[in-house]
Coordinates of C-alpha atoms in Angstrom, one line a residue:
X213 CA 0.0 0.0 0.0
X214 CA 1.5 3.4 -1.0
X215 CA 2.4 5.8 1.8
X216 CA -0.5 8.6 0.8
X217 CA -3.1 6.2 1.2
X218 CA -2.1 4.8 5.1
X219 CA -4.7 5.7 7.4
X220 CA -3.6 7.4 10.7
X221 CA -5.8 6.9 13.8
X222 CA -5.4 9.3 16.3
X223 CA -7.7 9.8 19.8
X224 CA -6.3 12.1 22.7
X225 CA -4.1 14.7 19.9
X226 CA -5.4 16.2 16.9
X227 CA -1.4 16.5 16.0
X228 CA -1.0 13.4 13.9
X229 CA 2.5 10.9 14.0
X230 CA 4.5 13.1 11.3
X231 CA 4.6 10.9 8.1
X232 CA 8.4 12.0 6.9
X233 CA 9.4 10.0 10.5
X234 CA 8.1 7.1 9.5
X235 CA 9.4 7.0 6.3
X236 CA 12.8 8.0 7.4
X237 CA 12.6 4.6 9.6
X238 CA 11.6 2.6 6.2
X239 CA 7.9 2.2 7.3
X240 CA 5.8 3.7 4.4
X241 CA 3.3 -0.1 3.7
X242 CA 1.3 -0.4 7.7
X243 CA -2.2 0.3 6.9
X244 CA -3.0 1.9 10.1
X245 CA -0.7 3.7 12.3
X246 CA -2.6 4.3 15.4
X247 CA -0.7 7.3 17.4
X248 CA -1.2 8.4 21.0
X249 CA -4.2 6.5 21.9
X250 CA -5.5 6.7 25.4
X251 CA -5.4 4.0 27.6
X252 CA -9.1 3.1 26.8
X253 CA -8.5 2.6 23.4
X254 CA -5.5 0.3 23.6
X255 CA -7.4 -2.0 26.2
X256 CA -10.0 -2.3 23.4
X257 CA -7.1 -2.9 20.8
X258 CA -5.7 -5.6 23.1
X259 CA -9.6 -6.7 23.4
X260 CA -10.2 -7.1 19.7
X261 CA -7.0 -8.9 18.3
X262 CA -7.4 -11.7 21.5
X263 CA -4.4 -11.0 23.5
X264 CA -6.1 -9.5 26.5
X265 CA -9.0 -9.8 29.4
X266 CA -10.4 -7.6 31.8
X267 CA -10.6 -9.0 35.4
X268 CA -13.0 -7.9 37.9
X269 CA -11.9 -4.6 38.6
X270 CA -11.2 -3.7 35.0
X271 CA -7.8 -3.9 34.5
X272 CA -6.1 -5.1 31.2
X273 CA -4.4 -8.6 31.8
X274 CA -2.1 -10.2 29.5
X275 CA 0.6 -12.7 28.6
X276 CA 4.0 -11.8 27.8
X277 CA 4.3 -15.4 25.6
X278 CA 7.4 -16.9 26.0
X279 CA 9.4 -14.5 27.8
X280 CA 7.9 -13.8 31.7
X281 CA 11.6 -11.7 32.9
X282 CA 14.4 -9.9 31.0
X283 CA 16.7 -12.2 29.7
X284 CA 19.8 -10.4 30.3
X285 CA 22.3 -12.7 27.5
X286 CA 20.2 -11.6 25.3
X287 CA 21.2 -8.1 25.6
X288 CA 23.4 -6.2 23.7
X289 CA 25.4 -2.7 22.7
X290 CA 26.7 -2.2 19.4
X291 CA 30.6 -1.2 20.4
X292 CA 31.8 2.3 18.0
X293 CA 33.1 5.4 18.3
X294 CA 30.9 6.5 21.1
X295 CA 31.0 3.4 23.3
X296 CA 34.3 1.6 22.4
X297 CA 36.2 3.2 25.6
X298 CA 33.0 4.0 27.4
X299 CA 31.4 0.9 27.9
X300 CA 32.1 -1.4 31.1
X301 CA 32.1 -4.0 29.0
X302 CA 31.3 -7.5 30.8
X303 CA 28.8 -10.1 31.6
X304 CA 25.9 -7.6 31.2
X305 CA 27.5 -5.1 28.9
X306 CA 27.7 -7.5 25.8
X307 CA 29.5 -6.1 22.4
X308 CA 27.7 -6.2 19.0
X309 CA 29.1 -5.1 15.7
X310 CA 27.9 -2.1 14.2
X311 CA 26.8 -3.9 11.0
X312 CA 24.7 -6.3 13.0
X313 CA 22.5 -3.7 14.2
X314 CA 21.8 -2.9 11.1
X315 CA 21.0 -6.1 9.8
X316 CA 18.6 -6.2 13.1
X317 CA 16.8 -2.9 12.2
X318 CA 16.2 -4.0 9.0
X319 CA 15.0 -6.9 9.8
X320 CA 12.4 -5.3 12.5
X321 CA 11.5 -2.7 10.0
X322 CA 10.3 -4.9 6.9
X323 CA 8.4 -6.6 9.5
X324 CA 6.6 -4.6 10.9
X325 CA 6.1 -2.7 7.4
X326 CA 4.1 -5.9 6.6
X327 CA 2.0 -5.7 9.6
X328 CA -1.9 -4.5 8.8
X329 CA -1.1 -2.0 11.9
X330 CA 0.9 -0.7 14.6
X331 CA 0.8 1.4 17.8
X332 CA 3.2 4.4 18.4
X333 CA 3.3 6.4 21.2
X334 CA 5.4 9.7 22.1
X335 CA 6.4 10.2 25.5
X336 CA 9.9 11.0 27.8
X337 CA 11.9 10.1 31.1
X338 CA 13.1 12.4 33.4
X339 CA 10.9 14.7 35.6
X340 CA 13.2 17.3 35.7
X341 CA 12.8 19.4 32.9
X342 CA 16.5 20.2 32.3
X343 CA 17.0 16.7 31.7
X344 CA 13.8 15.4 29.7
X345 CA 14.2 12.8 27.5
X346 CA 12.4 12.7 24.6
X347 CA 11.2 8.5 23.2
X348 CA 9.1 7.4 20.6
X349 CA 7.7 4.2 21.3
X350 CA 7.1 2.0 18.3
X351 CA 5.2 -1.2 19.0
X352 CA 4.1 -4.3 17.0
X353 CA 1.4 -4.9 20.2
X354 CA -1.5 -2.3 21.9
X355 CA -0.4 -3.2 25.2
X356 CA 2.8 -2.9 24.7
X357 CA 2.0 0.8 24.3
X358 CA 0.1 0.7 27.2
X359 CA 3.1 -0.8 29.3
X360 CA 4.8 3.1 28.0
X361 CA 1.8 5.3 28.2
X362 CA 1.8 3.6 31.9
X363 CA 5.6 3.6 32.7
X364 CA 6.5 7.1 31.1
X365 CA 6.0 10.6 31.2
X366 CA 3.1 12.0 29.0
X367 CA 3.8 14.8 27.3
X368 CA 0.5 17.4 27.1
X369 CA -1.4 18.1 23.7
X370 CA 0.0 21.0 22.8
X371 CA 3.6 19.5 23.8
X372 CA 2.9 17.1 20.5
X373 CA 2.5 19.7 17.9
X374 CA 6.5 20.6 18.3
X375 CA 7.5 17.0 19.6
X376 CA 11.0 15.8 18.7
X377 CA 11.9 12.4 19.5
X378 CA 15.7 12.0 20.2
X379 CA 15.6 8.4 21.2
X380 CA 12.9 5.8 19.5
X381 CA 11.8 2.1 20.9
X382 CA 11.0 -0.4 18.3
X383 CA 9.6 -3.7 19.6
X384 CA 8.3 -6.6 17.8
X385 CA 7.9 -9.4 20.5
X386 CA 6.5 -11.7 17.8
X387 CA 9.8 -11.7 15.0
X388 CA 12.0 -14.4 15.5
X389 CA 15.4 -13.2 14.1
X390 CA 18.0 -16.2 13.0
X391 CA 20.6 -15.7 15.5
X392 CA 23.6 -16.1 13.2
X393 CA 22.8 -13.6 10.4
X394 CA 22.2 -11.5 13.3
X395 CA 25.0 -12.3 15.8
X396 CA 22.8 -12.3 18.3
X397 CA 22.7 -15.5 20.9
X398 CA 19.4 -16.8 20.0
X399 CA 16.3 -15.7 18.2
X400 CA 15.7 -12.9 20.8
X401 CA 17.5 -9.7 21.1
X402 CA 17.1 -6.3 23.1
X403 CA 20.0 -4.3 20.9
X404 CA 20.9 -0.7 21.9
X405 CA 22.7 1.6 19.8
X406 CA 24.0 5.3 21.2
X407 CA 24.6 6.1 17.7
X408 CA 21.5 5.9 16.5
X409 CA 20.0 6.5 19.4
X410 CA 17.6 3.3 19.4
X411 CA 16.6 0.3 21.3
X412 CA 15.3 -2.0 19.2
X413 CA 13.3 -5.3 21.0
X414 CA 12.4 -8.6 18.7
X415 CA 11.3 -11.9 20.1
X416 CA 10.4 -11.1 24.1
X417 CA 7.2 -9.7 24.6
X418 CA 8.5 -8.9 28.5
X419 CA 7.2 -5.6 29.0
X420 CA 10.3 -4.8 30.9
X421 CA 13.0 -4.7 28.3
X422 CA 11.5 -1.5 27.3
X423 CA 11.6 -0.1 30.9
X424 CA 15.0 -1.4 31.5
X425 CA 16.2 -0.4 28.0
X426 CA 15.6 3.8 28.6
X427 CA 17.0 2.7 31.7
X428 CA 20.1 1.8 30.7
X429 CA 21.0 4.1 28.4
X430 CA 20.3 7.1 30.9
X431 CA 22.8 5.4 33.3
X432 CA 25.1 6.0 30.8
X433 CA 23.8 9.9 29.7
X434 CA 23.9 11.3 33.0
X435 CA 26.3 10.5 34.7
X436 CA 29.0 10.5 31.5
X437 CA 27.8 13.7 29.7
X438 CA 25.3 15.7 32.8
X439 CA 27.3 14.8 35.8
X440 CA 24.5 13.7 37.5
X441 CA 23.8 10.5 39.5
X442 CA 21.4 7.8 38.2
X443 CA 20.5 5.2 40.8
X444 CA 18.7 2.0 40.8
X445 CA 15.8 3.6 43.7
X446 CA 12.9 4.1 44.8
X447 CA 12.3 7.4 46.7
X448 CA 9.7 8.8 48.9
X449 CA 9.4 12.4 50.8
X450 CA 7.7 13.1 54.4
X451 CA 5.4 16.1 55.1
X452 CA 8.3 18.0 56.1
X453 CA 10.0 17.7 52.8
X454 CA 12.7 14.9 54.2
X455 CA 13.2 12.5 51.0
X456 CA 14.6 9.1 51.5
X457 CA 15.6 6.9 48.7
X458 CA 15.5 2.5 49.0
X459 CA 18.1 0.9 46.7
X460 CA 18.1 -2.6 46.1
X461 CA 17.3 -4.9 43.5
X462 CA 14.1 -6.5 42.1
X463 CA 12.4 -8.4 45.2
X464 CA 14.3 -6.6 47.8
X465 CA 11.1 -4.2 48.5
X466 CA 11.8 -1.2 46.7
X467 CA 8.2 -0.7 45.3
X468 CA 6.4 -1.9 48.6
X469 CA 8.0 0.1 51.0
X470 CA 8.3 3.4 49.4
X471 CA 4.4 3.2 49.0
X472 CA 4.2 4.0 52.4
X473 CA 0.4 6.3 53.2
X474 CA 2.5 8.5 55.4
X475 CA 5.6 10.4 52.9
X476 CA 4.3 11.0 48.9
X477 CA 6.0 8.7 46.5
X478 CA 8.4 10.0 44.3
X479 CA 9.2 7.0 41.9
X480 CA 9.2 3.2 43.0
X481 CA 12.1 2.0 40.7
X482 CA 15.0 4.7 38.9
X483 CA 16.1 8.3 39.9
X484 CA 18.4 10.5 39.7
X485 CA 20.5 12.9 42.1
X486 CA 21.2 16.2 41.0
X487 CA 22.9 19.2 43.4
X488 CA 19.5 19.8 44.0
X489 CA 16.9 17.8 43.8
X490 CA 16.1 13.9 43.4
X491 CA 13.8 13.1 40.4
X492 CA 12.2 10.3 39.4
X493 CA 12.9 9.3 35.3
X494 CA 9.5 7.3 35.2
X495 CA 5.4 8.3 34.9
X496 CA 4.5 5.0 36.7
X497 CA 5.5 1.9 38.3
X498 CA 6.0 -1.7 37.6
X499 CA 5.3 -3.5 40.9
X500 CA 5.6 -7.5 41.3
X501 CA 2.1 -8.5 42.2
X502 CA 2.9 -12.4 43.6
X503 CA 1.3 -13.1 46.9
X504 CA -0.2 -9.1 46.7
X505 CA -2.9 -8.6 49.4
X506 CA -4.7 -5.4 50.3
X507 CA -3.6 -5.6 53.7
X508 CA 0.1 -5.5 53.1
X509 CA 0.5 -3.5 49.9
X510 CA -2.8 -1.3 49.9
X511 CA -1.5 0.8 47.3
X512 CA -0.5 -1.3 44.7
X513 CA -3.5 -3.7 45.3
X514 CA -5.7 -0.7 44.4
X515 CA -4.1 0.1 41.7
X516 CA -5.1 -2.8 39.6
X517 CA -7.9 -1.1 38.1
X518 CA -9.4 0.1 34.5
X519 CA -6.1 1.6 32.7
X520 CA -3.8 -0.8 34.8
X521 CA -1.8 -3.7 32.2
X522 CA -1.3 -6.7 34.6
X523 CA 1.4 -9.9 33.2
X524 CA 0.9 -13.4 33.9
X525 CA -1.9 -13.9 36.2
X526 CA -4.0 -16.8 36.4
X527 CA -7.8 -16.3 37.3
X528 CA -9.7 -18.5 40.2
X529 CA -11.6 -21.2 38.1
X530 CA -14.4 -20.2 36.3
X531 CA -13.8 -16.2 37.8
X532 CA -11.4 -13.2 36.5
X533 CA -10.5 -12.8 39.9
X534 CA -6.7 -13.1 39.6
X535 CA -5.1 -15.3 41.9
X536 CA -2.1 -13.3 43.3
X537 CA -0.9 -17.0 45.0
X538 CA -0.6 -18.7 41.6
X539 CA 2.8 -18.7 40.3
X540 CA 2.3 -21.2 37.5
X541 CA 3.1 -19.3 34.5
X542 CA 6.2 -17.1 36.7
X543 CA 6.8 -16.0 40.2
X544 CA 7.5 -12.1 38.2
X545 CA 3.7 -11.4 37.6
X546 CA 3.7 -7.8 37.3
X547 CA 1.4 -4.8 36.7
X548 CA 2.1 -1.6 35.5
X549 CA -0.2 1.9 36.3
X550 CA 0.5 5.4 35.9
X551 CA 1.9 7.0 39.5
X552 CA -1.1 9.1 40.0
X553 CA -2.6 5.4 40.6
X554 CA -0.7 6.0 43.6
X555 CA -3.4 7.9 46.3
X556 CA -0.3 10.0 47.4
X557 CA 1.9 10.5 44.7
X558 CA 4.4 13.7 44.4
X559 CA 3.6 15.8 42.0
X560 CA 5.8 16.6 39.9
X561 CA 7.5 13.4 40.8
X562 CA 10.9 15.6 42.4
X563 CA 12.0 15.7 45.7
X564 CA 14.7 17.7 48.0
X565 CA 18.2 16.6 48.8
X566 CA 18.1 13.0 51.0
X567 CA 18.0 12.7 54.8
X568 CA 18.4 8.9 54.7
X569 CA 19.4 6.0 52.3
X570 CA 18.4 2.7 52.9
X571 CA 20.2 -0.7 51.3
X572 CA 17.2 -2.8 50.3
X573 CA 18.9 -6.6 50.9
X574 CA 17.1 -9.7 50.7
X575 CA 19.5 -12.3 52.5
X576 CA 18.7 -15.9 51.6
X577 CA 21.4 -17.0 54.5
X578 CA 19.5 -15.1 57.0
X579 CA 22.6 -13.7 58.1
X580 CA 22.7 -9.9 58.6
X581 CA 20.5 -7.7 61.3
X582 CA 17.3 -6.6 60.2
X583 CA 18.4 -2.8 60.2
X584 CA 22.0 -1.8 60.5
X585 CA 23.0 1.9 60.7
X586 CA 26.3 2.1 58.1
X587 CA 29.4 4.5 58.8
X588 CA 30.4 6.3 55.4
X589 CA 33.0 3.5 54.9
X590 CA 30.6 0.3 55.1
X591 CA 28.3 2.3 53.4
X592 CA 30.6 2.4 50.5
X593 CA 31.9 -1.0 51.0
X594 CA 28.0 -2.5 50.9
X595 CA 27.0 -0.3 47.7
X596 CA 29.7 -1.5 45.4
X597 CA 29.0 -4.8 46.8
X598 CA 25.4 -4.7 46.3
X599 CA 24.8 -8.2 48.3
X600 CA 21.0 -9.6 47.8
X601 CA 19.2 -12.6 46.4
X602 CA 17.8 -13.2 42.8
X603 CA 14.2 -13.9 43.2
X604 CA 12.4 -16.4 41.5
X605 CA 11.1 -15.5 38.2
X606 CA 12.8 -11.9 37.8
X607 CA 15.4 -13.2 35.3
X608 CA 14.7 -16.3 32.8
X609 CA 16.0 -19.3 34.5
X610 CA 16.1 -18.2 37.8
X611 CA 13.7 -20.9 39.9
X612 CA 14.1 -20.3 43.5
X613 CA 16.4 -17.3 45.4
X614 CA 20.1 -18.1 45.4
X615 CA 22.3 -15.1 46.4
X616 CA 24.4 -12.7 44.3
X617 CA 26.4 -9.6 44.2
X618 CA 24.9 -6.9 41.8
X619 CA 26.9 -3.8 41.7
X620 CA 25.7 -0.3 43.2
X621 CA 22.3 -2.2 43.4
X622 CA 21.9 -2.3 39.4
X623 CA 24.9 -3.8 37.7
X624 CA 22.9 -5.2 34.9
X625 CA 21.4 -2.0 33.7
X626 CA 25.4 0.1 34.4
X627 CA 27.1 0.9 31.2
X628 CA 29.6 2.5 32.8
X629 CA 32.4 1.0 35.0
X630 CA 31.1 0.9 39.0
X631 CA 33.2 3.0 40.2
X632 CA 32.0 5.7 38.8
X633 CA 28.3 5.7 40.2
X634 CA 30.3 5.1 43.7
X635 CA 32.2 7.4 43.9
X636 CA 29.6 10.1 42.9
X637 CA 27.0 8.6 45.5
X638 CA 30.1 8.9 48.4
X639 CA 30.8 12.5 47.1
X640 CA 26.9 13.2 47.8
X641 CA 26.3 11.2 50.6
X642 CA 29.3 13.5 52.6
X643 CA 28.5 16.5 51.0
X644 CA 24.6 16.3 52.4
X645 CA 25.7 14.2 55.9
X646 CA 23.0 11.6 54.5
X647 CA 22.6 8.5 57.4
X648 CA 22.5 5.6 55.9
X649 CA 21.2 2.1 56.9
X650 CA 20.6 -1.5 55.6
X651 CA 17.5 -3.4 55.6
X652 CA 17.3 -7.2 55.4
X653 CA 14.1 -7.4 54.3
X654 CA 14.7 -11.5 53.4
X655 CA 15.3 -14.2 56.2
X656 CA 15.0 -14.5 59.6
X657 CA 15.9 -17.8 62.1
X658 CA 17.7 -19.5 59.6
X659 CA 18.8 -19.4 55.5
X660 CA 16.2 -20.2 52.8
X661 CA 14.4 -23.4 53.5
X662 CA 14.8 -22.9 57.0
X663 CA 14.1 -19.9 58.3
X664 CA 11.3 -17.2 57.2
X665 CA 10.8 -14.2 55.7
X666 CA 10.9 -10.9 57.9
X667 CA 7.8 -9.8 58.2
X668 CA 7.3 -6.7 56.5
X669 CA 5.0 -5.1 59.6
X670 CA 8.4 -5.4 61.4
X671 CA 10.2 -3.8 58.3
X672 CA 7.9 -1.1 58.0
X673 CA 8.3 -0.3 61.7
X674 CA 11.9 -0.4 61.7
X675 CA 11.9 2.2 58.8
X676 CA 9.9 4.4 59.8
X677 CA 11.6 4.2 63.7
X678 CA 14.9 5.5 61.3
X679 CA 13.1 8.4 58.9
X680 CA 11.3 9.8 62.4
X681 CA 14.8 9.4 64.2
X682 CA 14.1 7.1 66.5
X683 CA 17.0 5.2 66.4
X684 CA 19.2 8.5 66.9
X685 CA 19.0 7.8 71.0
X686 CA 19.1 3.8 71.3
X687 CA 22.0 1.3 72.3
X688 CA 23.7 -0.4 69.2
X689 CA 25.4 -3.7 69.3
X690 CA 28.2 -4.2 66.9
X691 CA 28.0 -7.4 64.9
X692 CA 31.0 -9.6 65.0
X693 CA 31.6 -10.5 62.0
X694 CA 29.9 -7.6 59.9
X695 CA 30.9 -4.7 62.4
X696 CA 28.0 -3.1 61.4
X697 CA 25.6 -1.6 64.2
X698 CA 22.1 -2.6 64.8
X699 CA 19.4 -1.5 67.5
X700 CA 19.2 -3.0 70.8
X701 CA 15.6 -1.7 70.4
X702 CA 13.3 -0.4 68.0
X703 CA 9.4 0.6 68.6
X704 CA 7.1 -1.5 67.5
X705 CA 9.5 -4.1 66.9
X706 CA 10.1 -7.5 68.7
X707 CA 13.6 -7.6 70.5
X708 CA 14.3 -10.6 70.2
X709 CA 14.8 -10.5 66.0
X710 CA 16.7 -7.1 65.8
X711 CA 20.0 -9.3 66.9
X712 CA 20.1 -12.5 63.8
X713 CA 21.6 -14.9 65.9
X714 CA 19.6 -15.1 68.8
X715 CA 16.7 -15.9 66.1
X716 CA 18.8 -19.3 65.1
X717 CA 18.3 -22.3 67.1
X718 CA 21.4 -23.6 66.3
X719 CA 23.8 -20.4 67.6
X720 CA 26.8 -22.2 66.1
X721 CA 25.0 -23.0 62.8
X722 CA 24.4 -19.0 62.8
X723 CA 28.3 -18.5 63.5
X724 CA 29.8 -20.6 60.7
X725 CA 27.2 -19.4 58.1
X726 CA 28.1 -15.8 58.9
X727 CA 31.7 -17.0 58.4
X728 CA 30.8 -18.3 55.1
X729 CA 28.8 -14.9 53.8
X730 CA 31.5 -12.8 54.7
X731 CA 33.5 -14.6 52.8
X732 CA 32.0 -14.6 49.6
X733 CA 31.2 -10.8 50.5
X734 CA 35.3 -10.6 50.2
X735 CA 35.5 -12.3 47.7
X736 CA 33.6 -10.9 45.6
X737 CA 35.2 -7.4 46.0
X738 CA 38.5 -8.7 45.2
X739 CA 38.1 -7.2 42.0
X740 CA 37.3 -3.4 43.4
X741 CA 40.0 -3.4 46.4
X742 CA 43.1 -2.2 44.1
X743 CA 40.4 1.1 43.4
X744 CA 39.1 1.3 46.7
X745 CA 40.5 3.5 49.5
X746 CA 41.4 2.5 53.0
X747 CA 38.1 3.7 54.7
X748 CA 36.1 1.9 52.4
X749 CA 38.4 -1.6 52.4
X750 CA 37.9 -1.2 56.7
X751 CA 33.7 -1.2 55.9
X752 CA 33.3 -4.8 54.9
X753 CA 33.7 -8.0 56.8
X754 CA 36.5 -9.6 58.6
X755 CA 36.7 -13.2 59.4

């Protein structure tokens, strides 16, 4: 079909996609581009070509296919000019040829060019104005817009007339690419290329590797070309303006304890730390809904509603009442909503300067104190570390929690070398005399298939004894092992679980398997001790 004879659908802008765009990309054949449709429309989208039920409180939910988690081999940055001496190149950072990419994009472009219609969506990260970041979204799938209008910032009407996109999404979850024409691993790929400025996404229709792509490649804008810290976060403020950001990785709790009824959330997932402000890169959040009730996550229960895109639920029989228990399909069922879901969400999503940073770590040996307060030395020590446990379903393969070290919180999504987020976040944390502290949210009495998980009443309480400054004026014991310091008392708290070991039967069970974390713990930073200065080589463990 020639190019003057497509038919553009548009709802919420009278401003149409400009047609020259698309043409420059190689797609002059779709029959109908549908541009900036509103969340109602792309639910009846998903409605009409099958991929997509409501449940009973109206919400959109789907199936990702194949793909239920990132799949992190599969993920790759085309090495040039740009990135060549840039890049961190490793495990997660994975090199591509430049002329691979473009055998990709062509091969994403003629397919989609054949498809009867597709679903583009203008939008940007950053709340921050001076550093917005314009994307186009391009997708093969209506909910797969909805996943962006959800997760990013919407521009207004009038901001569309004079839109310029400087970074564009592709995604066609349904092509299979052959992985050696491509050089890719297999027949999925999430490619980014700096030079182009795209992310291009075939064979994984995981929601996330859109989310995590802008993510990525804003970890390596700011902090290389703006000088400004990007953090794997969530972030909250009280009513008197104190901000408090959670790092930690995916099942750690970022998302369920910075939706706290009490402070206004800021963001529940990726920030940034300017000389002035914390902002949050995302519109929405992508919370993990397995074992959700409305008792313990209030907020994120209630926002599964009309406009919310839930993943890989099952129903009760014979209901669309989701089961939040059933982990058949994955243990990563998700949902995405817009943050004004949220009942208290900041507005514009910025915050002041932090009073308190809190290491999010889900310990599968059940090993370290529920809260510890950090000096600036451990604090350094545990960031670069950044000890937690994968959770089931999160990453492709990953079946039950096993531990792992994941730089500054975030290694898979750092282009740049870790030293270089740490050593900004140790230049802010002095500058602003920021306390820090570290939360086991993960096991108590014992390791994984023993013990069980904190409770996250007792969590809550021990967080908000630290942002209210409780623990300012209590005793601290010193573990042994750790030399961290932890409360001999916290309200609202049990005593008895603030201290690990005296939740252990077996006290010299506790001992050895202390022991054996620290040791991994120094063994793992082998490979940052030659950059690392004396203060922060006394914060970590000593056997």
């Amino acid at each position: 079909m020639q190019e003057s004879n497509a038919c553009y659908f548009m709802s919420v802008s009278a401003i149409a996609v400009p047609k020259g765009s698309l043409l420059g990309l190689g797609l002059k054949n779709v029959e109908a581009v549908h541009y900036q449709l509103s969340p109602e429309e792309l639910v009846l989208d998903t409605l009409r070509i099958g991929e997509g039920v409501l449940n009973d409180t109206g919400a959109l939910v789907i199936h990702t296919g194949e793909f239920t988690g990132r799949s992190p081999k599969d993920k790759f940055t085309v090495k040039d000019d740009i990135t060549a001496n840039s890049v961190n190149w490793n495990e997660f950072n994975i090199p591509i040829e430049p002329h691979y990419f473009d055998i990709v994009f062509k091969k994403i472009i003629s397919y989609l060019d054949e498809r009867r219609e597709i679903w583009i969506r203008d939008c940007y990260a950053c709340a921050d104005p001076r550093y917005r970041l314009n994307i186009r979204v391009i997708n093969e799938k209506p909910w797969n817009n909805l996943f962006a209008y959800n997760m990013f910032l919407r521009p207004k009407e009038e901001e569309l007339e004079h839109f310029k996109p400087e970074w564009h999404v592709i995604a066609a979850p349904e092509l299979k690419l052959d992985p050696k024409e491509c050089g890719i691993r297999q027949h999925n790929v999430s490619l980014v290329s700096f030079k182009h400025k795209m992310i291009l996404i075939a064979g994984s229709g995981y929601t996330g590797e859109t989310k995590k792509g802008i993510f990525t490649i804003l970890n390596y804008i700011l902090p290389h070309e703006k000088n400004v810290l990007s953090m794997h976060c969530s972030a909250n403020v009280g009513r008197n303006g104190d901000t408090a950001i959670f790092f930690g990785l995916s099942g750690t709790g970022k998302t369920t304890l910075s939706a706290d009824p009490d402070r206004k959330l800021i963001g529940d997932d990726e920030h940034a730390w300017t000389d002035d402000n914390i902002f949050n890169f995302e519109g929405g959040c992508y919370a993990k809904t397995i074992n959700l009730t409305e008792e313990k996550e209030p907020e994120i229960y209630n926002s599964i509603r009309a406009g919310a895109l839930v993943e890989n639920v099952s129903f009760f029989p014979g209901t669309n009442r989701i089961n939040f228990e059933d982990a058949s399909i994955t243990e990563n069922t998700r949902v995405s909503y817009p943050l004004h879901f949220i009942s208290n969400a900041q507005e514009p999503s910025i915050g002041g300067l932090p009073k308190n940073i809190f290491f999010l770590t889900c310990d599968a040996f059940g090993v370290l104190p529920p809260i510890s307060k950090l000096t600036a030395g451990q604090a350094m020590y545990q960031f670069i570390s950044g000890y937690t446990a994968k959770v089931a379903g999160t990453e492709t393969g990953v079946t039950e929690p096993k531990p792992t070290f994941s730089a500054c919180f975030g290694a898979p999504f750092l282009p740049l070398h870790p030293g270089k987020y740490a050593e900004m976040l140790g230049e802010k944390m002095l500058k602003n005399h920021v306390n820090v502290w570290m939360v086991n949210t993960g096991w108590t009495g014992g390791p994984y298939g023993i013990g069980s998980r904190m409770k996250l009443k007792y969590t809550r309480e021990m967080i908000a004894a630290a942002l209210e400054g409780k623990l300012n004026n209590v005793a601290y014991d010193i573990h042994p092992v750790f030399g961290i310091s932890f409360p001999k008392e916290c309200p609202g708290v049990p005593i008895d679980i603030l201290n690990p070991r005296n939740t252990w039967a077996d006290k010299n069970a506790y001992d050895e398997k202390a022991k054996y974390l620290a040791g991994l713990f120094i063994k793992n930073f082998e490979k940052y001790a030659s950059g690392a200065g004396s203060e922060v080589l006394a914060g970590g463990p000593k056997l």
